[in-house]
mmCIF file of C-alpha atoms in Angstrom:
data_model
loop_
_atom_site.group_PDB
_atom_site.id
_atom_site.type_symbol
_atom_site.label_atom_id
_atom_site.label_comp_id
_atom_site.label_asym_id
_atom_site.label_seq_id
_atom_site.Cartn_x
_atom_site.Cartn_y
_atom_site.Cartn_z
ATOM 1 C CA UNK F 1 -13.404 10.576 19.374
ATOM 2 C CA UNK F 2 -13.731 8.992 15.867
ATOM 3 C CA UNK F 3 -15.876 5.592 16.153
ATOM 4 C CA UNK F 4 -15.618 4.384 12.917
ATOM 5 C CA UNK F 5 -13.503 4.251 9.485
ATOM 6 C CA UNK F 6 -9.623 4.319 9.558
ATOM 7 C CA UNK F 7 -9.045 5.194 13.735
ATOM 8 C CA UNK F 8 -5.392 5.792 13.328
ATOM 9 C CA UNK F 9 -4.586 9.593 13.669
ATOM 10 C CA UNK F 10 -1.611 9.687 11.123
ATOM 11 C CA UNK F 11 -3.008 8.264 8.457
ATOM 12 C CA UNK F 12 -6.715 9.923 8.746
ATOM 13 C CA UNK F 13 -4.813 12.927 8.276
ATOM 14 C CA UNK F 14 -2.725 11.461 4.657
ATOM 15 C CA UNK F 15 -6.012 10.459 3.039
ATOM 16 C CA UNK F 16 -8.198 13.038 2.879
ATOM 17 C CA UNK F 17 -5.092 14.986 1.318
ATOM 18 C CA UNK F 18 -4.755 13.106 -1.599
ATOM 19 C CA UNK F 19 -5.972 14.050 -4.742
ATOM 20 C CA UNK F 20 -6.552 12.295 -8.198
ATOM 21 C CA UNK F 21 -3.516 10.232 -8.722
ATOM 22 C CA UNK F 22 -1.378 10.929 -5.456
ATOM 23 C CA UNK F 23 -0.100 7.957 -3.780
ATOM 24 C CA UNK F 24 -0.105 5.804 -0.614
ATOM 25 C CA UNK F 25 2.684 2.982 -0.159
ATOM 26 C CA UNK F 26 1.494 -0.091 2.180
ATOM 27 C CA UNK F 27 5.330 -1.400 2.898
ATOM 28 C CA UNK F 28 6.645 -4.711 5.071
ATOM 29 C CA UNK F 29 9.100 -4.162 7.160
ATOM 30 C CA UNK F 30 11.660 -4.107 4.785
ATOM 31 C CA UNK F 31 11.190 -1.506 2.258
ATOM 32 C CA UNK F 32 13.644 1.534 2.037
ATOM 33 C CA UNK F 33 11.577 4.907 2.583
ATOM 34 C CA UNK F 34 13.296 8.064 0.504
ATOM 35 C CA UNK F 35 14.389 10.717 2.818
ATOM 36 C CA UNK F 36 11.115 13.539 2.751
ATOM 37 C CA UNK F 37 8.663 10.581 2.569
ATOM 38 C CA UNK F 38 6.292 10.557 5.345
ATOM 39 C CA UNK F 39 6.831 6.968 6.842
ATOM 40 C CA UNK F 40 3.864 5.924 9.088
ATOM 41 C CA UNK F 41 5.137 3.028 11.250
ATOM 42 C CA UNK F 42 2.281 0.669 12.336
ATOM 43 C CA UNK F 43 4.700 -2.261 12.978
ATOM 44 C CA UNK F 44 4.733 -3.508 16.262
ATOM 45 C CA UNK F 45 6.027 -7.171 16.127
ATOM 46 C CA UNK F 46 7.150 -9.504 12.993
ATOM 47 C CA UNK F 47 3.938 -10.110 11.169
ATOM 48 C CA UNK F 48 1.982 -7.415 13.563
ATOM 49 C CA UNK F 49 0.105 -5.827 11.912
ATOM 50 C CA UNK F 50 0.143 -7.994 8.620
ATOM 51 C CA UNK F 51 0.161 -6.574 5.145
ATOM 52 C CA UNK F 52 -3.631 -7.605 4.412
ATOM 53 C CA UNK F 53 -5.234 -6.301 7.473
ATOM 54 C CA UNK F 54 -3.428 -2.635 6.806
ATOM 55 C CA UNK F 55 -4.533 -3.144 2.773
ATOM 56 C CA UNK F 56 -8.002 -3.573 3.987
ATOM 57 C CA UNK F 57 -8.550 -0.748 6.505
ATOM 58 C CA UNK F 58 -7.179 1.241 3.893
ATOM 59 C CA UNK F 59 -8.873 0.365 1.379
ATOM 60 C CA UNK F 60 -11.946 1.085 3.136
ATOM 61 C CA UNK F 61 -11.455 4.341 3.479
ATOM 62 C CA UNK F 62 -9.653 5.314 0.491
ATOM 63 C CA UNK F 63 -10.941 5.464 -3.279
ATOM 64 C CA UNK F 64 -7.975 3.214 -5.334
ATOM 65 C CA UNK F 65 -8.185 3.561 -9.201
ATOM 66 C CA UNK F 66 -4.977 1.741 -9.560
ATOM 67 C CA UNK F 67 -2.477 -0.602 -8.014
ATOM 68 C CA UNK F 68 1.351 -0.864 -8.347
ATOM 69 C CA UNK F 69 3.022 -4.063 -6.926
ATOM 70 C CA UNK F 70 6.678 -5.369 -8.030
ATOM 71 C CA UNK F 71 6.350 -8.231 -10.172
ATOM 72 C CA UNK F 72 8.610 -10.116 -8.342
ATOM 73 C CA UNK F 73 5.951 -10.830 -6.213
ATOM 74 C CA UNK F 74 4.170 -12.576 -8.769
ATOM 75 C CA UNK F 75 7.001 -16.052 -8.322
ATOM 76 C CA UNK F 76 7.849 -14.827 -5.048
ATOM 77 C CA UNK F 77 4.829 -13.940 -2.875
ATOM 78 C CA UNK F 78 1.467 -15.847 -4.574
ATOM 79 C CA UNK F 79 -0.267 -15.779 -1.579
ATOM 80 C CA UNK F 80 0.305 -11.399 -1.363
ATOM 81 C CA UNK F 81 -0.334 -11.392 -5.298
ATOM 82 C CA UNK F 82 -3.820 -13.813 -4.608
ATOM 83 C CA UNK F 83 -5.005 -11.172 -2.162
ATOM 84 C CA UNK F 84 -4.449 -8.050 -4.123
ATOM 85 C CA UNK F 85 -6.231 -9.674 -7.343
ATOM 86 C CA UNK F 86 -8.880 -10.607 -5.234
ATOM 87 C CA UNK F 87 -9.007 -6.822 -3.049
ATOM 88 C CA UNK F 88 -8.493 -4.757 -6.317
ATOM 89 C CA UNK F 89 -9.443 -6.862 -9.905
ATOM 90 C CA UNK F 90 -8.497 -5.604 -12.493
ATOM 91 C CA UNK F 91 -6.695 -3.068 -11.056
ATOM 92 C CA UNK F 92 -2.761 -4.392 -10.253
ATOM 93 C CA UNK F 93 0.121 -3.076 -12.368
ATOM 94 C CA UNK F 94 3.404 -4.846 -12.302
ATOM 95 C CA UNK F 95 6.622 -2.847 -12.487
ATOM 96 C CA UNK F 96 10.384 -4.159 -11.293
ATOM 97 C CA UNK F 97 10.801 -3.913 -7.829
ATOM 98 C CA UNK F 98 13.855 -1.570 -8.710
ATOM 99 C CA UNK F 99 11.371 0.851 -10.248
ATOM 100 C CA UNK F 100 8.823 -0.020 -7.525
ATOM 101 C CA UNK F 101 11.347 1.787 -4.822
ATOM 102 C CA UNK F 102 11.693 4.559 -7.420
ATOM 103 C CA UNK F 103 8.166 5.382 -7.279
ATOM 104 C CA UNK F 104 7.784 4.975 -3.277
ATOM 105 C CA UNK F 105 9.997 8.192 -3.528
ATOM 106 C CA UNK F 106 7.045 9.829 -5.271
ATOM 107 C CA UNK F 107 4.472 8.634 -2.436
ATOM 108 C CA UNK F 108 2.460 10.898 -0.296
ATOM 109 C CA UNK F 109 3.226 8.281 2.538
ATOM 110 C CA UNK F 110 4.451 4.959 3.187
ATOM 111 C CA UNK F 111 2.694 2.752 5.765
ATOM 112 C CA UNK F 112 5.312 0.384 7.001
ATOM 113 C CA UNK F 113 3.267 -2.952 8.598
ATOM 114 C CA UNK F 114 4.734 -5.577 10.556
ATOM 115 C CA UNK F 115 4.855 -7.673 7.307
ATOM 116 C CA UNK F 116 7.855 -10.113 6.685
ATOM 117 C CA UNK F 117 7.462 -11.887 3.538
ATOM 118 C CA UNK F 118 9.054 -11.173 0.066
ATOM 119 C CA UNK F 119 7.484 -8.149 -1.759
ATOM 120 C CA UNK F 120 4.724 -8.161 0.303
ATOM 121 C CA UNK F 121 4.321 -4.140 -0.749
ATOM 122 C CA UNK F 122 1.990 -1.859 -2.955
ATOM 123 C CA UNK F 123 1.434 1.318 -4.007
ATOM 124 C CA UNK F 124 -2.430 2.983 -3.979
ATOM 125 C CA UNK F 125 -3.118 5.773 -6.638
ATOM 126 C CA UNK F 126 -5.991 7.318 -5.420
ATOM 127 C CA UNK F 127 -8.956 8.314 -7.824
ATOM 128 C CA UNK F 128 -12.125 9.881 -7.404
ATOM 129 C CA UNK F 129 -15.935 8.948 -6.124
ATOM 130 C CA UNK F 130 -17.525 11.253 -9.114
#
C-alpha cells in the first residue's frame, strides 16, 4: 500500500504516462468529456472534492510547465483565477472556453471534481524535471 503522494489508483496510473507536453484536465462537474477521453470521476457531493484541493494533490505529484484555463474565468470565477496565479505564476494561458472544450478532447484524462462554480476548470501540460 502506497503511503504517500497522489493515493488514488486511477490517476497514479495517468501521470507517470505522460510525457513532455501531454495533458491532464482538472474539470467541475460540468464540463463535457469527448467520447475516448479517460474521465476520472472524484466527485462525490456538490463542492466534494473542490477544484483546489484536486489542483493541489496534483500538482504535487505532477511536473506542470504550462496552464490552460478559459478566460471566461477571468470576470467569471476571480476567486478560481486568484488560486491558479498563485499555484502556477507565470504559468496560466487564457483561451475561449469554446476552444478550452476543444482541447479537453486532446487530454490524456479529465479529472472531474465535485466543483460547482463557473469555469472552475484547467488543463496541465506536463513538462520535465531535467
Amino acid at each position: 500500500m502506497k503511503k504517500t503522494g497522489m493515493l488514488n489508483s486511477a490517476i497514479s496510473k495517468v501521470l507517470p504516462d505522460l510525457g513532455h507536453t501531454d495533458r491532464v484536465v482538472i474539470a467541475d462537474i460540468g464540463l463535457p468529456v469527448q467520447t475516448g477521453v479517460t474521465k476520472i470521476d472524484l466527485a462525490i457531493t456538490v463542492g466534494n472534492p473542490s477544484f483546489e484541493t484536486v489542483v493541489k494533490a496534483v500538482h504535487d505529484d505532477m511536473v506542470v510547465e504550462k496552464v490552460f484555463a478559459a478566460k471566461e474565468i477571468i470576470v467569471e470565477n476571480a476567486k478560481q483565477r486568484n488560486f491558479l496565479k498563485k499555484e502556477f505564476p507565470d504559468m496560466v494561458s487564457y483561451v475561449s472556453h469554446e476552444e478550452f472544450k476543444k482541447m479537453v478532447g486532446q487530454a490524456k484524462a479529465v479529472i472531474r471534481t465535485g466543483e460547482a462554480t463557473a469555469y472552475s476548470n484547467c488543463i496541465l501540460q506536463a513538462g520535465v524535471f531535467f
